[in-house]
XYZ file of C-alpha atoms in Angstrom:
469
model
C -0.011 0.024 -0.026
C 1.450 3.386 -0.958
C 1.972 5.942 1.740
C -0.094 9.086 1.047
C 1.300 12.571 1.537
C -0.818 15.110 -0.377
C 1.837 17.850 0.161
C 4.853 15.824 -1.121
C 3.022 13.316 -3.309
C 3.298 9.520 -3.009
C 6.632 9.202 -4.811
C 7.077 6.952 -7.747
C 3.832 5.497 -8.882
C 2.788 2.918 -11.556
C -0.744 4.213 -11.772
C -2.113 6.556 -14.470
C -5.498 8.218 -13.998
C -7.687 8.935 -17.053
C -10.511 11.438 -16.647
C -13.470 11.281 -19.103
C -15.853 14.232 -18.494
C -19.370 14.951 -19.677
C -18.781 18.048 -21.824
C -21.438 20.253 -20.169
C -19.425 22.934 -18.322
C -21.085 22.316 -15.005
C -19.915 18.777 -15.133
C -16.513 19.054 -16.912
C -15.325 21.814 -14.582
C -15.781 19.527 -11.566
C -13.723 16.887 -13.177
C -11.102 19.334 -14.121
C -10.923 20.364 -10.340
C -10.632 16.668 -9.421
C -7.874 16.177 -11.994
C -5.800 18.927 -10.414
C -6.426 17.474 -6.967
C -5.315 13.980 -7.965
C -2.273 15.331 -9.788
C -1.215 17.061 -6.542
C -0.487 13.496 -5.244
C 2.146 13.165 -8.035
C -0.077 10.863 -10.032
C -0.183 11.331 -13.863
C -3.609 12.520 -14.922
C -4.893 12.451 -18.478
C -8.034 14.488 -19.257
C -9.774 13.164 -22.398
C -12.597 14.875 -24.306
C -13.527 16.762 -27.476
C -11.163 19.491 -28.540
C -13.952 22.078 -28.527
C -15.253 21.268 -25.020
C -11.709 20.857 -23.532
C -10.798 24.338 -24.740
C -14.032 25.707 -23.171
C -13.394 24.214 -19.780
C -9.791 25.409 -19.778
C -10.794 28.900 -20.799
C -13.434 29.165 -18.056
C -11.351 27.590 -15.272
C -10.475 29.495 -12.184
C -6.992 31.019 -12.343
C -6.365 29.266 -9.016
C -6.306 25.863 -10.848
C -2.903 24.852 -11.842
C -3.602 22.323 -14.664
C -0.136 22.611 -16.211
C 0.542 19.011 -15.062
C -2.621 17.695 -16.709
C -2.244 15.814 -19.983
C -5.113 16.968 -22.208
C -6.249 14.747 -25.036
C -8.288 16.939 -27.451
C -10.168 14.597 -29.768
C -11.349 16.135 -33.030
C -14.962 15.016 -32.637
C -17.209 16.007 -35.493
C -19.534 18.877 -34.445
C -23.260 18.404 -33.909
C -24.928 19.039 -37.321
C -27.746 21.387 -36.072
C -26.773 24.970 -35.292
C -26.409 25.013 -31.488
C -27.759 28.588 -31.224
C -31.069 27.416 -32.779
C -31.633 24.287 -30.780
C -34.995 24.439 -28.917
C -34.998 24.147 -25.150
C -36.100 20.461 -25.119
C -33.112 19.632 -27.388
C -30.684 21.655 -25.437
C -28.401 18.755 -24.490
C -28.246 16.961 -27.775
C -24.853 18.345 -28.828
C -23.385 16.952 -25.504
C -25.049 13.549 -26.103
C -23.591 13.559 -29.617
C -20.111 14.215 -28.210
C -20.367 11.353 -25.734
C -21.357 8.950 -28.555
C -18.273 9.962 -30.507
C -15.944 9.444 -27.496
C -15.922 5.623 -27.258
C -13.361 4.855 -30.021
C -10.712 7.493 -29.215
C -11.064 6.813 -25.471
C -10.444 3.030 -25.855
C -7.431 3.670 -28.176
C -6.015 5.985 -25.545
C -6.521 3.408 -22.745
C -4.856 0.647 -24.816
C -1.886 2.915 -25.355
C -1.530 3.968 -21.771
C -2.050 0.410 -20.460
C 1.359 -0.429 -21.813
C 3.029 2.368 -19.884
C 1.714 1.685 -16.332
C 0.842 -1.278 -14.092
C -2.637 0.135 -13.523
C -5.033 2.440 -15.403
C -7.698 4.105 -13.257
C -10.557 5.593 -15.372
C -12.698 8.143 -13.615
C -15.698 9.076 -15.748
C -18.777 11.167 -15.364
C -21.914 9.051 -14.845
C -23.144 10.589 -18.076
C -20.185 9.195 -20.096
C -20.534 5.551 -18.918
C -21.142 4.336 -22.459
C -17.912 5.961 -23.685
C -15.795 3.886 -21.291
C -17.660 0.550 -21.711
C -14.487 -1.107 -22.949
C -12.495 -0.668 -19.794
C -13.349 -4.219 -18.672
C -11.582 -5.566 -21.778
C -8.243 -4.058 -20.548
C -6.630 -6.328 -17.918
C -4.926 -3.638 -15.895
C -7.741 -1.077 -15.973
C -10.635 -0.316 -13.691
C -13.291 2.428 -13.762
C -14.852 4.714 -11.147
C -18.007 6.800 -11.589
C -17.879 10.517 -10.753
C -21.197 11.846 -9.579
C -21.613 15.526 -10.473
C -24.730 15.873 -8.310
C -25.230 15.445 -4.581
C -25.965 12.152 -2.860
C -29.196 13.770 -1.509
C -30.503 14.384 -5.044
C -29.739 10.841 -6.130
C -31.347 9.525 -2.926
C -34.476 11.519 -3.864
C -34.521 10.140 -7.442
C -34.016 6.534 -6.118
C -36.792 7.007 -3.586
C -39.204 8.279 -6.299
C -38.378 5.200 -8.414
C -39.233 2.999 -5.384
C -42.619 4.693 -5.164
C -41.888 6.913 -2.224
C -43.266 10.468 -2.653
C -42.113 11.626 0.787
C -38.671 11.576 2.289
C -38.162 10.880 5.988
C -35.073 12.752 7.013
C -32.773 10.351 8.885
C -32.486 11.306 12.538
C -28.596 10.975 12.284
C -28.578 14.103 10.199
C -27.840 16.511 13.108
C -27.960 19.525 10.710
C -31.695 18.955 10.351
C -34.131 20.453 12.805
C -37.308 18.929 11.481
C -38.907 15.565 12.349
C -41.577 15.843 9.497
C -41.165 14.003 6.210
C -40.710 16.266 3.228
C -42.291 15.862 -0.162
C -39.936 15.027 -2.968
C -40.377 17.199 -6.062
C -42.008 15.496 -8.950
C -39.803 14.666 -11.936
C -42.687 15.365 -14.326
C -41.490 17.794 -16.960
C -37.984 17.665 -15.509
C -36.276 15.657 -18.303
C -36.933 15.708 -22.021
C -37.551 12.379 -23.747
C -34.107 12.585 -25.226
C -32.450 13.251 -21.887
C -34.313 10.451 -20.182
C -33.403 7.984 -22.840
C -29.786 9.023 -22.762
C -29.577 8.598 -18.910
C -31.176 5.194 -19.190
C -28.633 4.155 -21.825
C -25.755 5.192 -19.615
C -26.994 3.237 -16.588
C -26.581 -0.039 -18.361
C -22.790 0.482 -18.457
C -22.375 1.498 -14.788
C -22.520 -2.010 -13.281
C -18.772 -2.719 -13.889
C -17.680 0.308 -11.895
C -15.313 -0.284 -8.874
C -16.718 2.629 -6.896
C -18.241 6.141 -6.865
C -16.745 9.575 -6.321
C -18.864 12.545 -5.217
C -18.214 16.170 -5.228
C -19.914 16.470 -1.890
C -19.061 16.604 1.807
C -20.116 14.061 4.412
C -20.748 16.932 6.859
C -23.832 17.877 4.878
C -25.002 14.801 3.038
C -23.112 11.872 4.521
C -26.186 10.418 6.041
C -28.037 10.354 2.663
C -24.910 8.822 1.053
C -24.923 6.011 3.627
C -28.669 5.406 3.215
C -28.204 5.446 -0.633
C -25.627 2.596 -0.343
C -27.985 0.640 1.833
C -30.909 1.147 -0.628
C -28.874 0.116 -3.656
C -27.466 -2.960 -1.870
C -24.468 -3.157 -4.164
C -21.678 -2.781 -1.558
C -20.211 -0.067 -3.806
C -17.148 1.792 -2.506
C -17.914 5.526 -2.223
C -15.811 8.606 -1.456
C -17.139 12.116 -0.947
C -14.145 14.355 -1.634
C -15.572 17.903 -2.015
C -16.167 20.739 -2.204
C -13.520 20.450 -5.010
C -13.291 24.190 -5.533
C -12.100 24.468 -2.043
C -8.834 22.796 -2.697
C -7.865 25.441 -5.185
C -8.802 28.158 -2.681
C -6.815 26.727 0.242
C -3.683 26.180 -1.832
C -3.675 29.111 -4.346
C -6.286 31.587 -3.469
C -9.512 31.815 -5.433
C -8.114 33.792 -8.329
C -11.051 34.015 -10.680
C -10.237 37.487 -11.964
C -8.215 37.542 -15.168
C -6.873 41.064 -15.439
C -6.462 42.750 -12.052
C -9.465 43.110 -9.703
C -12.749 42.489 -11.369
C -15.225 45.354 -11.671
C -17.809 43.423 -9.623
C -15.381 43.052 -6.800
C -14.381 46.735 -6.902
C -18.122 47.616 -6.654
C -18.569 45.159 -3.745
C -15.650 46.710 -1.916
C -17.774 49.857 -1.576
C -20.890 48.137 -0.083
C -21.925 47.301 3.416
C -21.429 43.768 4.806
C -24.189 41.258 3.739
C -25.997 43.952 1.788
C -25.765 42.597 -1.847
C -27.791 39.967 -3.554
C -25.850 37.971 -6.190
C -27.983 36.664 -9.036
C -26.923 34.038 -11.526
C -28.686 31.213 -13.362
C -25.491 29.375 -14.507
C -24.086 29.094 -17.916
C -27.416 28.529 -19.667
C -30.829 30.052 -19.208
C -33.825 28.040 -20.334
C -36.563 29.165 -17.968
C -40.219 29.069 -19.070
C -41.632 32.312 -20.558
C -38.063 33.471 -20.762
C -38.351 37.119 -21.827
C -41.468 37.905 -19.762
C -40.034 36.273 -16.659
C -36.747 38.274 -16.954
C -38.732 41.463 -17.165
C -40.708 40.448 -13.989
C -37.406 39.625 -12.294
C -35.871 42.994 -13.208
C -38.961 44.819 -11.968
C -39.086 42.784 -8.773
C -35.396 43.663 -8.030
C -36.170 47.367 -8.592
C -39.157 47.201 -6.301
C -37.203 45.471 -3.541
C -34.689 48.289 -3.412
C -32.018 45.690 -2.665
C -28.463 46.097 -3.841
C -27.631 43.430 -6.420
C -25.186 42.041 -8.982
C -27.061 40.255 -11.805
C -25.091 38.078 -14.156
C -27.426 38.500 -17.121
C -27.040 35.830 -19.766
C -29.751 35.477 -22.431
C -30.611 33.200 -25.286
C -31.207 36.285 -27.332
C -28.613 37.840 -29.701
C -26.182 40.007 -27.640
C -27.338 43.168 -29.350
C -30.883 42.547 -28.359
C -30.316 41.835 -24.727
C -31.103 45.355 -23.708
C -34.603 44.930 -25.285
C -35.424 42.140 -22.799
C -35.037 44.235 -19.730
C -37.582 46.967 -18.896
C -36.851 50.238 -20.686
C -34.477 52.433 -18.610
C -33.945 49.711 -15.946
C -30.182 49.893 -15.795
C -30.255 53.688 -15.526
C -32.754 53.663 -12.779
C -30.843 51.068 -10.611
C -27.460 52.652 -11.218
C -25.564 52.740 -7.877
C -27.889 50.141 -6.416
C -27.539 47.328 -8.904
C -25.005 46.115 -11.502
C -25.977 44.033 -14.586
C -23.085 42.023 -15.899
C -23.314 40.585 -19.428
C -20.051 38.677 -19.479
C -18.225 36.211 -17.270
C -18.231 36.981 -13.554
C -15.933 35.693 -10.777
C -18.590 33.765 -8.922
C -16.351 32.237 -6.223
C -14.843 35.580 -5.335
C -18.295 37.289 -5.322
C -19.737 34.600 -2.948
C -16.660 34.879 -0.729
C -16.947 38.687 -0.550
C -18.153 40.021 2.843
C -20.603 42.390 1.106
C -22.516 39.474 -0.501
C -25.431 38.486 1.705
C -27.626 36.331 -0.566
C -27.593 34.347 -3.790
C -30.576 34.081 -6.130
C -29.677 30.868 -7.870
C -31.106 28.181 -10.189
C -29.565 25.696 -7.704
C -27.227 23.807 -10.024
C -25.053 21.637 -7.843
C -21.890 23.703 -8.453
C -23.629 26.968 -7.381
C -25.368 25.236 -4.482
C -22.119 23.742 -3.095
C -20.311 27.017 -3.541
C -23.065 28.849 -1.707
C -22.913 26.357 1.130
C -19.157 26.480 1.500
C -19.005 30.277 1.471
C -21.811 30.603 3.900
C -24.252 32.491 1.613
C -28.064 31.866 1.953
C -30.022 31.148 -1.202
C -33.177 32.343 -2.829
C -34.045 29.170 -4.737
C -35.292 29.210 -8.264
C -34.832 25.708 -9.764
C -35.370 25.236 -13.490
C -34.589 21.641 -14.468
C -32.757 18.319 -13.815
C -31.477 17.959 -10.289
C -32.082 21.607 -9.399
C -35.481 21.023 -7.624
C -33.806 18.473 -5.386
C -30.910 20.881 -4.592
C -33.475 23.607 -3.774
C -35.246 21.232 -1.399
C -31.900 20.325 0.229
C -31.134 24.022 0.837
C -34.638 25.097 1.999
C -35.863 22.100 3.918
C -32.830 20.127 4.945
C -29.975 22.551 5.556
C -32.337 25.393 6.301
C -30.041 27.981 4.676
C -32.448 29.444 2.061
C -35.948 30.367 0.921
C -37.974 29.569 -2.135
C -38.484 32.249 -4.680
C -40.108 29.958 -7.167
C -41.255 26.524 -6.003
C -40.926 23.646 -8.386
C -44.633 22.974 -8.218
C -45.060 26.332 -10.016
C -42.428 25.655 -12.693
C -44.802 26.475 -15.616
C -45.969 29.746 -14.120
C -44.433 33.220 -14.304
C -43.537 34.622 -10.902
C -44.716 38.177 -10.637
C -42.532 41.154 -9.816
C -44.331 41.625 -6.457
C -43.703 38.053 -5.438
C -39.995 38.367 -6.357
C -39.759 41.619 -4.479
C -41.300 40.057 -1.366
C -39.048 37.039 -1.486
C -35.911 39.151 -1.982
C -36.799 41.368 0.998
C -37.473 38.227 3.028
C -33.927 37.042 2.402
C -31.996 40.328 2.416
C -34.023 42.609 4.774
C -35.758 40.631 7.527
C -34.946 38.991 10.798
C -35.626 35.602 9.156
C -32.992 36.449 6.586
C -30.489 37.371 9.307
C -31.042 33.991 10.942
C -30.552 32.203 7.652
C -27.290 34.085 7.056
C -26.033 33.198 10.555
C -26.865 29.561 10.066
C -25.339 29.566 6.546
C -22.095 31.121 7.785
C -21.779 28.615 10.637
C -22.343 25.719 8.229
C -19.993 27.265 5.686
C -17.126 27.423 8.196
C -17.525 23.671 8.897
C -17.637 22.730 5.249
C -14.584 24.800 4.365
C -12.627 22.987 7.121
C -13.442 19.621 5.477
C -10.753 20.072 2.826
C -8.033 21.177 5.345
C -5.420 18.704 6.427
C -7.204 16.092 8.614
C -10.614 17.331 7.439
C -13.224 14.727 6.614
C -13.066 15.327 2.777
C -9.321 15.480 2.734
C -9.224 12.134 4.552
C -11.723 10.746 2.035
C -9.484 11.849 -0.807
C -6.443 10.369 0.848
C -8.426 7.090 1.228
C -9.255 7.054 -2.492
C -5.680 7.701 -3.559
C -4.515 4.909 -1.188
C -7.074 2.629 -2.752
C -6.140 3.130 -6.372
C -2.389 2.956 -5.631
C -2.794 -0.180 -3.530
């Protein structure tokens, strides 16, 4: 068994790790963070994907990530035939599914080549790229591990629904929970398109040969659900919860999202009072129902709330037409109170800033985990996939957020008055202050998980020891 020293590495190793990400940025970025973490143990890491998507994840990566030691394999995968800018909402993920289908051949060629250069090949793949690594079992010195880009709690909810359970009884071992009442699991109706559901089902048939699961989570917040998930599935699968992955970059190199000097958002935040600013972002893609109308209501609601805000405004519309979506004169009226950002924003640094007191979020797992670790309460606005489960986790389990749009109303437009009321509830009430206090206390615990001797650091050490056994 190799001796693990994450500061000095494990010395000479005969193991090579191959990472196969799902090309959606919210997934691939997590695996890039994991690649950097594993390489810090002096283990060669190869990151294999399409040339286009690999270039995207590198360009969007935090400056704190030192991926100079990562071996990137940029496969020239043919582009999806349909113009990505004209793909309807229900077909949004088709280009990513296409890329995964094209990965199988170049990945197996890479694995065969690397298998002659090391005693062991460890393949870590996104659960959504299981079909691309199906040939691992044919290589004698290779084994595969599934990376879960969503929380164990969300998977626990999906499994419970499949077993016919509409309500979730929170295990009493979860000390962070202060409720004895079962909570209703959000329905998956309308959550996945037919194409997405079929793709996920196709991937599941290739997961059975996996040697274990890795989670970008933290046992301090969802360890109970991870343990119960293992019991429900009855497969004795080895599991490691090694996150929050973004925290390793922070503890070792600083956050470092800004590219050229101090970002304009951070300069503006420097001038604001502590906990006074609401940060708003719906991730890298917006596909909310009644898109233009809902964005107008959101803008009006923010203006009515009189709350300071930074809004990362991305739209499916052409860039030159973005101004037309917002109410006329909106940006002029909120000048000094709010900031609308139309390009990339340093989310980690914004959430870590003392002036940020709330996060209006779609509740993607990256954003959810970042809000937890930086101690920022959430106004939850789930849109699709695992986001309704993440919103439930924040509002009903961790008790560090409020609903601004409940999943049951997913097909309705939230009015500006409702938005204003929810924002004030989070940012300007005694209840909001209590949520902030709870979020900060939980965030401090989660941040310590990746320190030396922390629960997530020990999980990572355990995984490294396992694959170098």
